[in-house]
Amino acid sequence: QGNLYYYKGLAEFYEKDYNESIQTLNNALLYILDDAGLLSGIYEALGKAYHTLAEQESSSIYHSKSDESYEKALEYDPKNIYILNNYSYYLSLRGENLELAKDMIEKCISISIEPNPSFLDTYAWVLFKLNEYDDALKMIRKSIQFGGESAIIFEHYWDILRALGLLEEA
């Protein structure tokens, strides 16, 4: 039954019913005792749902719950590249625990089989937030080189160029 709650919670998340998703995912935890993969997935989904609510409501309580959920997800699956990337990116957006964010995204990239433009963008953004602009520029260019063409990647590229005073290139 626990995995049914998990899938229901995911569906509610994608339907943007975040509070219901959180309730359903927490119910799933009552039924899962020894499936590390599923537990990691549930906590990852909780982390995303809490993060989304934190962004919508500007609530540090939800940020804290998101962080707790991501940390729990990593306890069950410490090499999950998507959890490492997302948690790192969410911390960088808030400018919090940036050294932890850097460690996680470095681990993510080191265990990734192929270069991932999204992961490279996260790394660039963490470096940017740490005021390591030269290294951030190298990473964002690498992200673009490997197919990163999203608006957010180009926005990050612009921010990095601007921070380096490369206004014409920006």
PDB file of C-alpha atoms in Angstrom:
ATOM      1  CA  GLN A   1       0.000   0.000   0.000  1.00  0.00           C
ATOM      2  CA  GLY A   2       2.833   2.420   0.683  1.00  0.00           C
ATOM      3  CA  ASN A   3       3.855   2.673  -2.945  1.00  0.00           C
ATOM      4  CA  LEU A   4       0.254   3.501  -3.886  1.00  0.00           C
ATOM      5  CA  TYR A   5       0.362   6.442  -1.479  1.00  0.00           C
ATOM      6  CA  TYR A   6       3.671   7.453  -3.052  1.00  0.00           C
ATOM      7  CA  TYR A   7       2.225   7.493  -6.568  1.00  0.00           C
ATOM      8  CA  LYS A   8      -0.886   9.305  -5.382  1.00  0.00           C
ATOM      9  CA  GLY A   9       1.331  11.888  -3.646  1.00  0.00           C
ATOM     10  CA  LEU A  10       3.341  12.381  -6.828  1.00  0.00           C
ATOM     11  CA  ALA A  11       0.161  12.835  -8.854  1.00  0.00           C
ATOM     12  CA  GLU A  12      -1.082  15.433  -6.370  1.00  0.00           C
ATOM     13  CA  PHE A  13       2.264  17.216  -6.601  1.00  0.00           C
ATOM     14  CA  TYR A  14       2.079  17.379 -10.399  1.00  0.00           C
ATOM     15  CA  GLU A  15      -1.499  18.609 -10.107  1.00  0.00           C
ATOM     16  CA  LYS A  16      -0.066  21.418  -7.910  1.00  0.00           C
ATOM     17  CA  ASP A  17      -1.989  20.280  -4.826  1.00  0.00           C
ATOM     18  CA  TYR A  18       1.088  20.527  -2.630  1.00  0.00           C
ATOM     19  CA  ASN A  19      -0.552  20.353   0.785  1.00  0.00           C
ATOM     20  CA  GLU A  20      -2.484  17.228  -0.185  1.00  0.00           C
ATOM     21  CA  SER A  21       0.669  15.761  -1.707  1.00  0.00           C
ATOM     22  CA  ILE A  22       2.571  16.282   1.543  1.00  0.00           C
ATOM     23  CA  GLN A  23      -0.193  14.635   3.551  1.00  0.00           C
ATOM     24  CA  THR A  24      -0.339  11.644   1.204  1.00  0.00           C
ATOM     25  CA  LEU A  25       3.442  11.230   1.093  1.00  0.00           C
ATOM     26  CA  ASN A  26       3.623  11.343   4.880  1.00  0.00           C
ATOM     27  CA  ASN A  27       0.959   8.635   4.960  1.00  0.00           C
ATOM     28  CA  ALA A  28       3.140   6.550   2.634  1.00  0.00           C
ATOM     29  CA  LEU A  29       5.906   6.668   5.228  1.00  0.00           C
ATOM     30  CA  LEU A  30       3.637   4.818   7.667  1.00  0.00           C
ATOM     31  CA  TYR A  31       3.614   1.772   5.403  1.00  0.00           C
ATOM     32  CA  ILE A  32       7.215   1.604   4.179  1.00  0.00           C
ATOM     33  CA  LEU A  33       9.760   0.194   6.577  1.00  0.00           C
ATOM     34  CA  ASP A  34      12.616  -1.340   4.641  1.00  0.00           C
ATOM     35  CA  ASP A  35      12.536  -0.192   1.008  1.00  0.00           C
ATOM     36  CA  ALA A  36      15.394   2.332   0.855  1.00  0.00           C
ATOM     37  CA  GLY A  37      14.712   3.289  -2.753  1.00  0.00           C
ATOM     38  CA  LEU A  38      11.055   4.023  -2.119  1.00  0.00           C
ATOM     39  CA  LEU A  39      11.795   5.859   1.124  1.00  0.00           C
ATOM     40  CA  SER A  40      14.343   8.007  -0.673  1.00  0.00           C
ATOM     41  CA  GLY A  41      11.783   8.770  -3.388  1.00  0.00           C
ATOM     42  CA  ILE A  42       9.137   9.716  -0.858  1.00  0.00           C
ATOM     43  CA  TYR A  43      11.483  12.053   0.998  1.00  0.00           C
ATOM     44  CA  GLU A  44      12.674  13.567  -2.287  1.00  0.00           C
ATOM     45  CA  ALA A  45       9.057  14.258  -3.296  1.00  0.00           C
ATOM     46  CA  LEU A  46       8.399  15.773   0.127  1.00  0.00           C
ATOM     47  CA  GLY A  47      11.464  17.972  -0.319  1.00  0.00           C
ATOM     48  CA  LYS A  48      10.156  19.262  -3.645  1.00  0.00           C
ATOM     49  CA  ALA A  49       6.656  19.860  -2.277  1.00  0.00           C
ATOM     50  CA  TYR A  50       7.924  21.727   0.785  1.00  0.00           C
ATOM     51  CA  HIS A  51      10.305  23.752  -1.389  1.00  0.00           C
ATOM     52  CA  THR A  52       7.465  24.749  -3.708  1.00  0.00           C
ATOM     53  CA  LEU A  53       5.290  25.830  -0.777  1.00  0.00           C
ATOM     54  CA  ALA A  54       8.224  27.750   0.705  1.00  0.00           C
ATOM     55  CA  GLU A  55       8.632  29.638  -2.565  1.00  0.00           C
ATOM     56  CA  GLN A  56       4.913  30.345  -2.847  1.00  0.00           C
ATOM     57  CA  GLU A  57       4.464  31.464   0.737  1.00  0.00           C
ATOM     58  CA  SER A  58       7.960  32.812   1.540  1.00  0.00           C
ATOM     59  CA  SER A  59       8.075  30.528   4.559  1.00  0.00           C
ATOM     60  CA  SER A  60      11.291  29.521   6.264  1.00  0.00           C
ATOM     61  CA  ILE A  61       9.379  26.733   8.016  1.00  0.00           C
ATOM     62  CA  TYR A  62       8.770  25.040   4.659  1.00  0.00           C
ATOM     63  CA  HIS A  63      12.407  25.604   3.653  1.00  0.00           C
ATOM     64  CA  SER A  64      13.469  23.844   6.838  1.00  0.00           C
ATOM     65  CA  LYS A  65      11.094  20.943   6.161  1.00  0.00           C
ATOM     66  CA  SER A  66      12.361  20.728   2.590  1.00  0.00           C
ATOM     67  CA  ASP A  67      15.964  20.538   3.797  1.00  0.00           C
ATOM     68  CA  GLU A  68      15.076  17.859   6.371  1.00  0.00           C
ATOM     69  CA  SER A  69      13.319  15.841   3.671  1.00  0.00           C
ATOM     70  CA  TYR A  70      16.254  16.067   1.277  1.00  0.00           C
ATOM     71  CA  GLU A  71      18.701  15.078   4.005  1.00  0.00           C
ATOM     72  CA  LYS A  72      16.540  12.075   4.838  1.00  0.00           C
ATOM     73  CA  ALA A  73      16.334  11.150   1.131  1.00  0.00           C
ATOM     74  CA  LEU A  74      20.127  11.220   0.935  1.00  0.00           C
ATOM     75  CA  GLU A  75      20.400   8.979   3.995  1.00  0.00           C
ATOM     76  CA  TYR A  76      18.568   6.301   2.021  1.00  0.00           C
ATOM     77  CA  ASP A  77      20.281   7.001  -1.322  1.00  0.00           C
ATOM     78  CA  PRO A  78      23.447   9.092  -0.862  1.00  0.00           C
ATOM     79  CA  LYS A  79      24.497   8.756  -4.512  1.00  0.00           C
ATOM     80  CA  ASN A  80      21.237   9.860  -6.124  1.00  0.00           C
ATOM     81  CA  ILE A  81      22.420  12.492  -8.580  1.00  0.00           C
ATOM     82  CA  TYR A  82      18.994  14.114  -8.932  1.00  0.00           C
ATOM     83  CA  ILE A  83      18.562  14.551  -5.192  1.00  0.00           C
ATOM     84  CA  LEU A  84      22.105  15.908  -4.870  1.00  0.00           C
ATOM     85  CA  ASN A  85      21.501  18.359  -7.714  1.00  0.00           C
ATOM     86  CA  ASN A  86      18.069  19.562  -6.593  1.00  0.00           C
ATOM     87  CA  TYR A  87      18.986  19.990  -2.945  1.00  0.00           C
ATOM     88  CA  SER A  88      22.170  21.820  -3.929  1.00  0.00           C
ATOM     89  CA  TYR A  89      20.268  24.114  -6.286  1.00  0.00           C
ATOM     90  CA  TYR A  90      17.555  24.914  -3.745  1.00  0.00           C
ATOM     91  CA  LEU A  91      20.197  25.840  -1.163  1.00  0.00           C
ATOM     92  CA  SER A  92      21.953  28.056  -3.700  1.00  0.00           C
ATOM     93  CA  LEU A  93      18.729  29.851  -4.571  1.00  0.00           C
ATOM     94  CA  ARG A  94      18.398  30.790  -0.915  1.00  0.00           C
ATOM     95  CA  GLY A  95      22.115  31.492  -0.484  1.00  0.00           C
ATOM     96  CA  GLU A  96      22.256  29.102   2.471  1.00  0.00           C
ATOM     97  CA  ASN A  97      24.708  26.334   3.357  1.00  0.00           C
ATOM     98  CA  LEU A  98      26.647  27.066   0.192  1.00  0.00           C
ATOM     99  CA  GLU A  99      29.638  24.909   1.125  1.00  0.00           C
ATOM    100  CA  LEU A 100      27.289  21.954   1.599  1.00  0.00           C
ATOM    101  CA  ALA A 101      25.649  22.809  -1.723  1.00  0.00           C
ATOM    102  CA  LYS A 102      29.075  22.881  -3.378  1.00  0.00           C
ATOM    103  CA  ASP A 103      30.068  19.536  -1.887  1.00  0.00           C
ATOM    104  CA  MET A 104      26.814  17.939  -3.040  1.00  0.00           C
ATOM    105  CA  ILE A 105      26.955  19.240  -6.606  1.00  0.00           C
ATOM    106  CA  GLU A 106      30.612  18.258  -6.916  1.00  0.00           C
ATOM    107  CA  LYS A 107      29.674  14.749  -5.770  1.00  0.00           C
ATOM    108  CA  CYS A 108      26.747  14.731  -8.202  1.00  0.00           C
ATOM    109  CA  ILE A 109      28.938  15.679 -11.149  1.00  0.00           C
ATOM    110  CA  SER A 110      31.695  13.249 -10.157  1.00  0.00           C
ATOM    111  CA  ILE A 111      29.327  10.263 -10.175  1.00  0.00           C
ATOM    112  CA  SER A 112      27.315  11.298 -13.232  1.00  0.00           C
ATOM    113  CA  ILE A 113      28.068   9.093 -16.213  1.00  0.00           C
ATOM    114  CA  GLU A 114      27.718  11.857 -18.816  1.00  0.00           C
ATOM    115  CA  PRO A 115      27.952  15.640 -18.532  1.00  0.00           C
ATOM    116  CA  ASN A 116      24.525  17.011 -17.653  1.00  0.00           C
ATOM    117  CA  PRO A 117      23.892  20.680 -18.531  1.00  0.00           C
ATOM    118  CA  SER A 118      21.492  21.085 -15.618  1.00  0.00           C
ATOM    119  CA  PHE A 119      24.023  19.770 -13.106  1.00  0.00           C
ATOM    120  CA  LEU A 120      26.740  21.982 -14.585  1.00  0.00           C
ATOM    121  CA  ASP A 121      24.384  24.964 -14.336  1.00  0.00           C
ATOM    122  CA  THR A 122      23.724  24.179 -10.676  1.00  0.00           C
ATOM    123  CA  TYR A 123      27.462  24.007 -10.060  1.00  0.00           C
ATOM    124  CA  ALA A 124      27.945  27.342 -11.840  1.00  0.00           C
ATOM    125  CA  TRP A 125      25.188  28.915  -9.767  1.00  0.00           C
ATOM    126  CA  VAL A 126      26.624  27.632  -6.481  1.00  0.00           C
ATOM    127  CA  LEU A 127      30.037  29.008  -7.469  1.00  0.00           C
ATOM    128  CA  PHE A 128      28.407  32.318  -8.407  1.00  0.00           C
ATOM    129  CA  LYS A 129      26.734  32.517  -4.997  1.00  0.00           C
ATOM    130  CA  LEU A 130      30.131  31.837  -3.399  1.00  0.00           C
ATOM    131  CA  ASN A 131      31.566  34.772  -5.425  1.00  0.00           C
ATOM    132  CA  GLU A 132      33.828  32.364  -7.341  1.00  0.00           C
ATOM    133  CA  TYR A 133      32.973  34.096 -10.607  1.00  0.00           C
ATOM    134  CA  ASP A 134      35.812  32.826 -12.820  1.00  0.00           C
ATOM    135  CA  ASP A 135      35.037  29.193 -11.995  1.00  0.00           C
ATOM    136  CA  ALA A 136      31.316  29.891 -12.335  1.00  0.00           C
ATOM    137  CA  LEU A 137      31.923  31.232 -15.850  1.00  0.00           C
ATOM    138  CA  LYS A 138      33.831  28.069 -16.819  1.00  0.00           C
ATOM    139  CA  MET A 139      31.004  25.867 -15.536  1.00  0.00           C
ATOM    140  CA  ILE A 140      28.162  27.816 -17.153  1.00  0.00           C
ATOM    141  CA  ARG A 141      29.999  27.750 -20.489  1.00  0.00           C
ATOM    142  CA  LYS A 142      30.429  23.997 -20.062  1.00  0.00           C
ATOM    143  CA  SER A 143      26.705  23.701 -19.372  1.00  0.00           C
ATOM    144  CA  ILE A 144      25.928  25.510 -22.628  1.00  0.00           C
ATOM    145  CA  GLN A 145      28.541  23.448 -24.488  1.00  0.00           C
ATOM    146  CA  PHE A 146      26.764  20.255 -23.431  1.00  0.00           C
ATOM    147  CA  GLY A 147      23.359  21.441 -24.614  1.00  0.00           C
ATOM    148  CA  GLY A 148      22.142  23.724 -21.844  1.00  0.00           C
ATOM    149  CA  GLU A 149      19.805  26.062 -23.678  1.00  0.00           C
ATOM    150  CA  SER A 150      17.137  26.868 -21.128  1.00  0.00           C
ATOM    151  CA  ALA A 151      16.192  30.408 -20.245  1.00  0.00           C
ATOM    152  CA  ILE A 152      17.391  29.939 -16.666  1.00  0.00           C
ATOM    153  CA  ILE A 153      20.841  28.799 -17.840  1.00  0.00           C
ATOM    154  CA  PHE A 154      21.185  31.894 -20.024  1.00  0.00           C
ATOM    155  CA  GLU A 155      19.938  34.063 -17.162  1.00  0.00           C
ATOM    156  CA  HIS A 156      22.627  32.576 -14.919  1.00  0.00           C
ATOM    157  CA  TYR A 157      25.191  33.123 -17.701  1.00  0.00           C
ATOM    158  CA  TRP A 158      24.173  36.794 -17.900  1.00  0.00           C
ATOM    159  CA  ASP A 159      24.415  37.216 -14.106  1.00  0.00           C
ATOM    160  CA  ILE A 160      27.902  35.685 -14.086  1.00  0.00           C
ATOM    161  CA  LEU A 161      29.117  37.826 -16.986  1.00  0.00           C
ATOM    162  CA  ARG A 162      27.711  40.931 -15.312  1.00  0.00           C
ATOM    163  CA  ALA A 163      29.445  40.061 -12.022  1.00  0.00           C
ATOM    164  CA  LEU A 164      32.728  39.788 -13.919  1.00  0.00           C
ATOM    165  CA  GLY A 165      32.152  43.160 -15.568  1.00  0.00           C
ATOM    166  CA  LEU A 166      31.843  41.613 -19.032  1.00  0.00           C
ATOM    167  CA  LEU A 167      28.870  43.771 -19.904  1.00  0.00           C
ATOM    168  CA  GLU A 168      29.305  43.726 -23.693  1.00  0.00           C
ATOM    169  CA  GLU A 169      29.393  39.937 -23.720  1.00  0.00           C
ATOM    170  CA  ALA A 170      26.419  39.835 -21.361  1.00  0.00           C
TER     171      ALA A 170
END
